[in-house]
PDB file of C-alpha atoms in Angstrom:
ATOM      1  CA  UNK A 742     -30.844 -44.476 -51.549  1.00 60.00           C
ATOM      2  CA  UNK A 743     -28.736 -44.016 -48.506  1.00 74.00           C
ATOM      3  CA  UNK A 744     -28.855 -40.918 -45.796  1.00 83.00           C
ATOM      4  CA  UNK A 745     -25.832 -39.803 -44.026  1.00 93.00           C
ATOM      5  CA  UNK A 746     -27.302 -39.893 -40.206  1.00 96.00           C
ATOM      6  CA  UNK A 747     -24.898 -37.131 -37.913  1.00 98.00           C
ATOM      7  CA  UNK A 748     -24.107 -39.441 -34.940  1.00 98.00           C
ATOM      8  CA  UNK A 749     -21.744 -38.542 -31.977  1.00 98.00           C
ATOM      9  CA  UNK A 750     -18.921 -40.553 -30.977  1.00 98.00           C
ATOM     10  CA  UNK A 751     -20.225 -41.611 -27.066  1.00 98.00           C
ATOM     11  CA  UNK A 752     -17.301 -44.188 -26.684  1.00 97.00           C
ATOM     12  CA  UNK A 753     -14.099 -44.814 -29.329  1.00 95.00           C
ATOM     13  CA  UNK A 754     -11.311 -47.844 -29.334  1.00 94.00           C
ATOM     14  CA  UNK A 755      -9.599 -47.701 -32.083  1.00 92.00           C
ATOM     15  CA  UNK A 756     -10.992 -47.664 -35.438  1.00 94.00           C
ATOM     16  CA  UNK A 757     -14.247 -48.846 -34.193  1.00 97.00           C
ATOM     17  CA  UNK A 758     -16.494 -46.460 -31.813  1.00 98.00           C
ATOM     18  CA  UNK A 759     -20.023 -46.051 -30.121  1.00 98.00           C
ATOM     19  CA  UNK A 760     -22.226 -43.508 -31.389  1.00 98.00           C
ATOM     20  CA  UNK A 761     -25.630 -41.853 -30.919  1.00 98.00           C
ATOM     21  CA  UNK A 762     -27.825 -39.677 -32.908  1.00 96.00           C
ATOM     22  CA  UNK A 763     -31.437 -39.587 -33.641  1.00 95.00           C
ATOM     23  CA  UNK A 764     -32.451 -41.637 -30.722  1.00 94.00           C
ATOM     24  CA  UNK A 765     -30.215 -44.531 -31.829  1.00 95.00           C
ATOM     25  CA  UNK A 766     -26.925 -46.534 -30.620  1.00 97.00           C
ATOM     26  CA  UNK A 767     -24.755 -47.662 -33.187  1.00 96.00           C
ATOM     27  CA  UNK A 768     -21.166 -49.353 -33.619  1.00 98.00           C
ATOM     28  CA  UNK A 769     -19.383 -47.648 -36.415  1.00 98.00           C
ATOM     29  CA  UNK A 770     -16.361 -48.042 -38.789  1.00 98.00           C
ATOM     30  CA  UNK A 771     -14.223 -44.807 -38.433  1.00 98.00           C
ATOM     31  CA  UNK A 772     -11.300 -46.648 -40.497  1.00 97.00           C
ATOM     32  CA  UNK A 773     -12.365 -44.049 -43.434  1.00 97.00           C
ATOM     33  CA  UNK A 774     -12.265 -40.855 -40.593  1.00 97.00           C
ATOM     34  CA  UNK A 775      -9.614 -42.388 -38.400  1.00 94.00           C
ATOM     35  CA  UNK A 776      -9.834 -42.902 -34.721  1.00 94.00           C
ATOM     36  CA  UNK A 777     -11.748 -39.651 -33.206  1.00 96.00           C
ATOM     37  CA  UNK A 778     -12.272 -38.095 -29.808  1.00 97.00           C
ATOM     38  CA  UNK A 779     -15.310 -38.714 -27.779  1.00 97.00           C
ATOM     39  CA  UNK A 780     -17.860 -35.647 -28.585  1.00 98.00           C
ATOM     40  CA  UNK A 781     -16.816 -35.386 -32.377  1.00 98.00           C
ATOM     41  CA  UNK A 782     -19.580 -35.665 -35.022  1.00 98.00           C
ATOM     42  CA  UNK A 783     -19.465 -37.780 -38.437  1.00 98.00           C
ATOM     43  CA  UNK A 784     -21.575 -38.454 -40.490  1.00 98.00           C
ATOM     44  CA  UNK A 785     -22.425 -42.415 -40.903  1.00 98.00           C
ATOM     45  CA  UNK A 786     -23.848 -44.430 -43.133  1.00 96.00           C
ATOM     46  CA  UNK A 787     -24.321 -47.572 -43.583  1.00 95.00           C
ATOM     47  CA  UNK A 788     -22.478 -48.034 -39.890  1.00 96.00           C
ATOM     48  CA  UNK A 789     -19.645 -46.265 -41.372  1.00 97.00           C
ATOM     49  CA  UNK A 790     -17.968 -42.964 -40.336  1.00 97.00           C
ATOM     50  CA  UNK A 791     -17.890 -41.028 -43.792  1.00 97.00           C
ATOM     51  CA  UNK A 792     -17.103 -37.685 -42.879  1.00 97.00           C
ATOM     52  CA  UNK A 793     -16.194 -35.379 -39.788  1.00 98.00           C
ATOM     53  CA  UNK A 794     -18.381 -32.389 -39.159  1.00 98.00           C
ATOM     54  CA  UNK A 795     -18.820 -29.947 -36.972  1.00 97.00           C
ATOM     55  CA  UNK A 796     -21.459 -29.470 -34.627  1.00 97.00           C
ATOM     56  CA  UNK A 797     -22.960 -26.616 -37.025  1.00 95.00           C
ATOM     57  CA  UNK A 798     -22.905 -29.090 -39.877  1.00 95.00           C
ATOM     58  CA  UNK A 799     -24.736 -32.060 -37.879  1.00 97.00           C
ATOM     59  CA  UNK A 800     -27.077 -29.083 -36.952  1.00 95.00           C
ATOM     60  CA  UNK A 801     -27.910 -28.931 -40.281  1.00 92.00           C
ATOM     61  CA  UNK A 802     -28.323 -32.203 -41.125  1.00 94.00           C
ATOM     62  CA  UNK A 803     -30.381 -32.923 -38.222  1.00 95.00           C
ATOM     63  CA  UNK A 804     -32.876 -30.109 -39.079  1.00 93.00           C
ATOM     64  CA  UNK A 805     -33.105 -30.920 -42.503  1.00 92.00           C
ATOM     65  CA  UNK A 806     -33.861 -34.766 -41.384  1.00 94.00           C
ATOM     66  CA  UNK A 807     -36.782 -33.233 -39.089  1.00 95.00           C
ATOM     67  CA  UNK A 808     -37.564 -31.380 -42.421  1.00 93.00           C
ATOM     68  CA  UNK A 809     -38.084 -34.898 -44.123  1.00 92.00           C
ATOM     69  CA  UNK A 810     -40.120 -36.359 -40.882  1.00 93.00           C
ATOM     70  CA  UNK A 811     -42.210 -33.722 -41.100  1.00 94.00           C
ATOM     71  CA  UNK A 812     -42.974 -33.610 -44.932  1.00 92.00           C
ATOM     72  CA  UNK A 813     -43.811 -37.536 -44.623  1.00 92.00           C
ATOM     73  CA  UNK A 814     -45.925 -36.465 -41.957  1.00 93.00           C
ATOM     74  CA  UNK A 815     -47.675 -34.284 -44.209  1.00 93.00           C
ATOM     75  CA  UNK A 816     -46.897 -30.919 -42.779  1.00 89.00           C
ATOM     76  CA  UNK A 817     -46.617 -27.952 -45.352  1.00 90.00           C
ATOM     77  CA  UNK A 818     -44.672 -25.164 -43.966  1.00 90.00           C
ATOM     78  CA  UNK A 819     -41.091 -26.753 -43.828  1.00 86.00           C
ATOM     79  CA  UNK A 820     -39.513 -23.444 -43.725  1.00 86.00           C
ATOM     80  CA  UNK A 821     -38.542 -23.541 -40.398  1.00 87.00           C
ATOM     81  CA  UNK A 822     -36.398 -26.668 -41.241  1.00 88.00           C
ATOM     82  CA  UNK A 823     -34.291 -25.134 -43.831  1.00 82.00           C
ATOM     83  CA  UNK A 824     -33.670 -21.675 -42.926  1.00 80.00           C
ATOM     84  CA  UNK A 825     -30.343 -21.711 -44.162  1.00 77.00           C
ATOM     85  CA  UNK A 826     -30.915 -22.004 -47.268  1.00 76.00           C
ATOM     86  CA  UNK A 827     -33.759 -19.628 -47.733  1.00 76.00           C
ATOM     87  CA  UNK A 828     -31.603 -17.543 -46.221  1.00 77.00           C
ATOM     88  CA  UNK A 829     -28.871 -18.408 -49.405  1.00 77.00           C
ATOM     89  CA  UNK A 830     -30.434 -20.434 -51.807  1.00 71.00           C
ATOM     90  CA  UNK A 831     -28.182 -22.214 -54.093  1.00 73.00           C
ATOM     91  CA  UNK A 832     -26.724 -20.489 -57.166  1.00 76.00           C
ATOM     92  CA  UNK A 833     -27.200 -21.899 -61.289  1.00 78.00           C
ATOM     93  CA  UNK A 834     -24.904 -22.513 -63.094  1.00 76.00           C
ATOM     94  CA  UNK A 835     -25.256 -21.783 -66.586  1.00 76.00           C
ATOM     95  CA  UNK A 836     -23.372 -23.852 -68.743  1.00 78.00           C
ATOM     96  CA  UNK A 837     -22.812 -22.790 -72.298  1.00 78.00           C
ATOM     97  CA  UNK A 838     -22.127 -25.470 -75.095  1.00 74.00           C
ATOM     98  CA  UNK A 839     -20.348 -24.856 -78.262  1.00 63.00           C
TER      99      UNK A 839
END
């Protein structure tokens, strides 16, 4: 399984850019995102630029990847991680056959 890591872009030429998130460096692709300011967001994986996002959305993911740190780590209240959707949890869906 692969996670989508929210990096920002620190330096861009081109389709090709230098990013930073999570205390890392990274060249990415942005060929799939196309050539980006410096300060944007995207989401990369695999050293590839698969989406844009805001800085809410990185937010987000970023907490949620604390959420996962901390879980590993063994700590039990992760609420604080995923207030959002506490706040809305997601919606069934029934489906009905026939």
């Amino acid at each position: 399984m692969c996670l989508g890591i929210p990096m920002r872009i620190i330096e861009c030429a081109g389709w090709s850019a230098q990013c930073e998130g999570r205390g890392v460096r990274r060249q990415v692709n942005l060929a799939l995102v196309d050539e980006q300011p410096v300060g944007t967001w995207v989401l990369v994986v695999q050293s590839m630029a698969r989406e844009v996002l805001s800085a809410d959305e990185a937010d987000k993911i970023q907490r949620a990847l604390d959420g996962v740190e901390a879980a590993l780590s063994g700590e039990r209240d992760l609420s604080a991680y995923f207030d959002d959707l506490i706040a809305s949890p997601p919606r069934r869906r029934v489906v009905r056959s026939g």
